[in-house]
Amino acid sequence: MLTAVCRYGPRVVPETDAIVQRCRDRGEMIEGPDIARFERACAERLEVDGSVTASYGRMAFYYILNALDLPEGGEVIVPALTFWVVPEMVRVAGLTPVFADVDPRTFNLDPASFERAITSRTVAVVPTHLYGLMCDMDAIVAIARRHRLAIIEDCAHALGATSRGRQAGTLGDAAFFSFQTLKPLNTYGGGLAIARDPHVLQRIREQAQAEPWPSIERVRTRLRVGWVQRTFSRPSIFTVTAFPALLAAAAWNARADVYLWEKIRPLAPLPDSYRERYTNVQAAIGLAALRMLDEWTRATRAHAAIMNDALSGISGVQIPYVPEGSAHGYYQYCVYAPDRDGLVRRALWRGIDIETLHVDVCSTLSMFGTQPATPGAERAAQVVQLPVYASLGTNRAKRTARRIRRLLAPDGAFQNPEPKPRTDIAKV
């Protein structure tokens, strides 16, 4: 029987159940010493002076915006290609999101577009290290410093990514990370904030610690949802549960996965679940996950290399671009390919569940009003995201790569074109 490959592969600490039981036995599911330990461990990992946990990565961002004491209504530049929550949290904080275009090669904020978007009202920029590749921070930092703008790095996808030996999150004034189930570090929800200025970090901490503790039932629900996600993404279970539903939907030209997406909506007032503190059991899981992070990252990169080898030289296909000196984390492995939607359907019939877009072209969303055109972001949205996650395993990664290669080059014909100049990317 063909074993299907899920698009998602959560990074799961093997002893998760034992960690949860230990916290339960000690009465430390909600409050406990592991929170401070985890914050210290994250700070040590990032080589910064301190860090603050939060209920969500988006709340860590919200606390940063407040702590920087930015003028009300000030403009914050964000990339047009990002998760809709990022510009929405800018609005919730009383600021105005302004979109700049992205480089469709890297999917990240284009420094030239960023500089063009600056006005006398601009107060900050949020470079998003999308899909696990760091932005061109040398250029972005230089522009921001010249215009005296705060730099808040969005590292939700990028824990473990580096550029010229520097870690994501350590080049700006502040940064936030996400620990949602599918992120590079999974603590079944939660987030983290860091800041260069100790006074800003203290203001972040005061906001986070002023929130109420969640109920024990809320924590149990979060862990149960995480258990379901990690269980149903396992190949043997995914093959006989979610995969048939995806196939059935595809037969009717429908998409069952839309029910998994978070609804795009205003977030003011903030939902009750946002106004909570990060819990001890999540921190305990996070401490164990930190010890495995490098191993997971190495495995993901190895699987990306397998996919690169399989797809390189296929006419019309562009594998992920990685600038010299950058180490991609491959939270998502994004490929430009002919007939993207057709590839998704054909791959599904061959047992591979792949995705088209993990984030949003926010400049086209009506909730943010009329915005200037962002052709780079719209081009960058035309990719397919292939599974290379750590739990895939070497053998399954090779089989997946071979199947995708056969779908993209069914006649076995490969071309090896000369590298195209940067300006040709939109013509592929």
Coordinates of N, CA and C in Angstrom, one line a residue, residues 5 14 31 56 124 141 151 173 176 193 244 255 272 310 324 328 335 395 426:
V5 N 2.4 11.1 2.2 CA 3.3 12.0 2.8 C 2.5 13.3 3.1
P14 N 10.5 13.3 21.8 CA 10.0 12.0 22.1 C 9.4 11.8 23.5
E31 N 2.0 27.2 36.6 CA 3.1 28.0 37.2 C 4.3 27.0 37.6
Y56 N 1.5 33.8 22.7 CA 1.6 33.7 21.2 C 2.8 34.5 20.8
A124 N 9.0 52.4 12.3 CA 9.6 51.1 12.5 C 9.4 50.3 11.2
V141 N 19.2 47.1 7.9 CA 19.7 47.9 9.1 C 20.3 49.2 8.7
I151 N 13.8 48.6 14.5 CA 13.8 47.3 13.7 C 13.3 46.2 14.5
D173 N 16.5 45.9 16.8 CA 16.3 46.4 18.1 C 15.5 45.4 19.0
F176 N 10.8 38.7 17.6 CA 9.8 37.8 18.2 C 9.8 36.5 17.5
A193 N 9.9 37.0 23.1 CA 10.4 38.3 22.7 C 11.8 38.5 23.2
P244 N -7.4 10.5 2.6 CA -8.6 10.2 1.8 C -9.6 11.4 1.6
R255 N -11.1 22.1 -2.0 CA -9.9 22.0 -1.1 C -10.4 21.9 0.4
D272 N -9.7 36.6 24.2 CA -9.3 36.2 25.6 C -8.1 35.3 25.6
A310 N 17.3 16.5 -6.8 CA 16.3 15.9 -7.7 C 15.7 16.9 -8.7
E324 N 24.7 33.8 -0.7 CA 26.0 33.4 -0.2 C 26.1 33.8 1.3
H328 N 19.8 28.5 5.4 CA 18.3 28.5 5.3 C 17.9 27.4 6.3
V335 N 9.1 26.3 -4.2 CA 9.6 26.1 -5.6 C 8.7 26.7 -6.6
N395 N 15.0 8.2 3.8 CA 14.4 7.3 2.8 C 13.2 7.9 2.2
A426 N 10.8 37.1 -12.7 CA 9.3 37.2 -12.9 C 8.9 36.6 -14.2

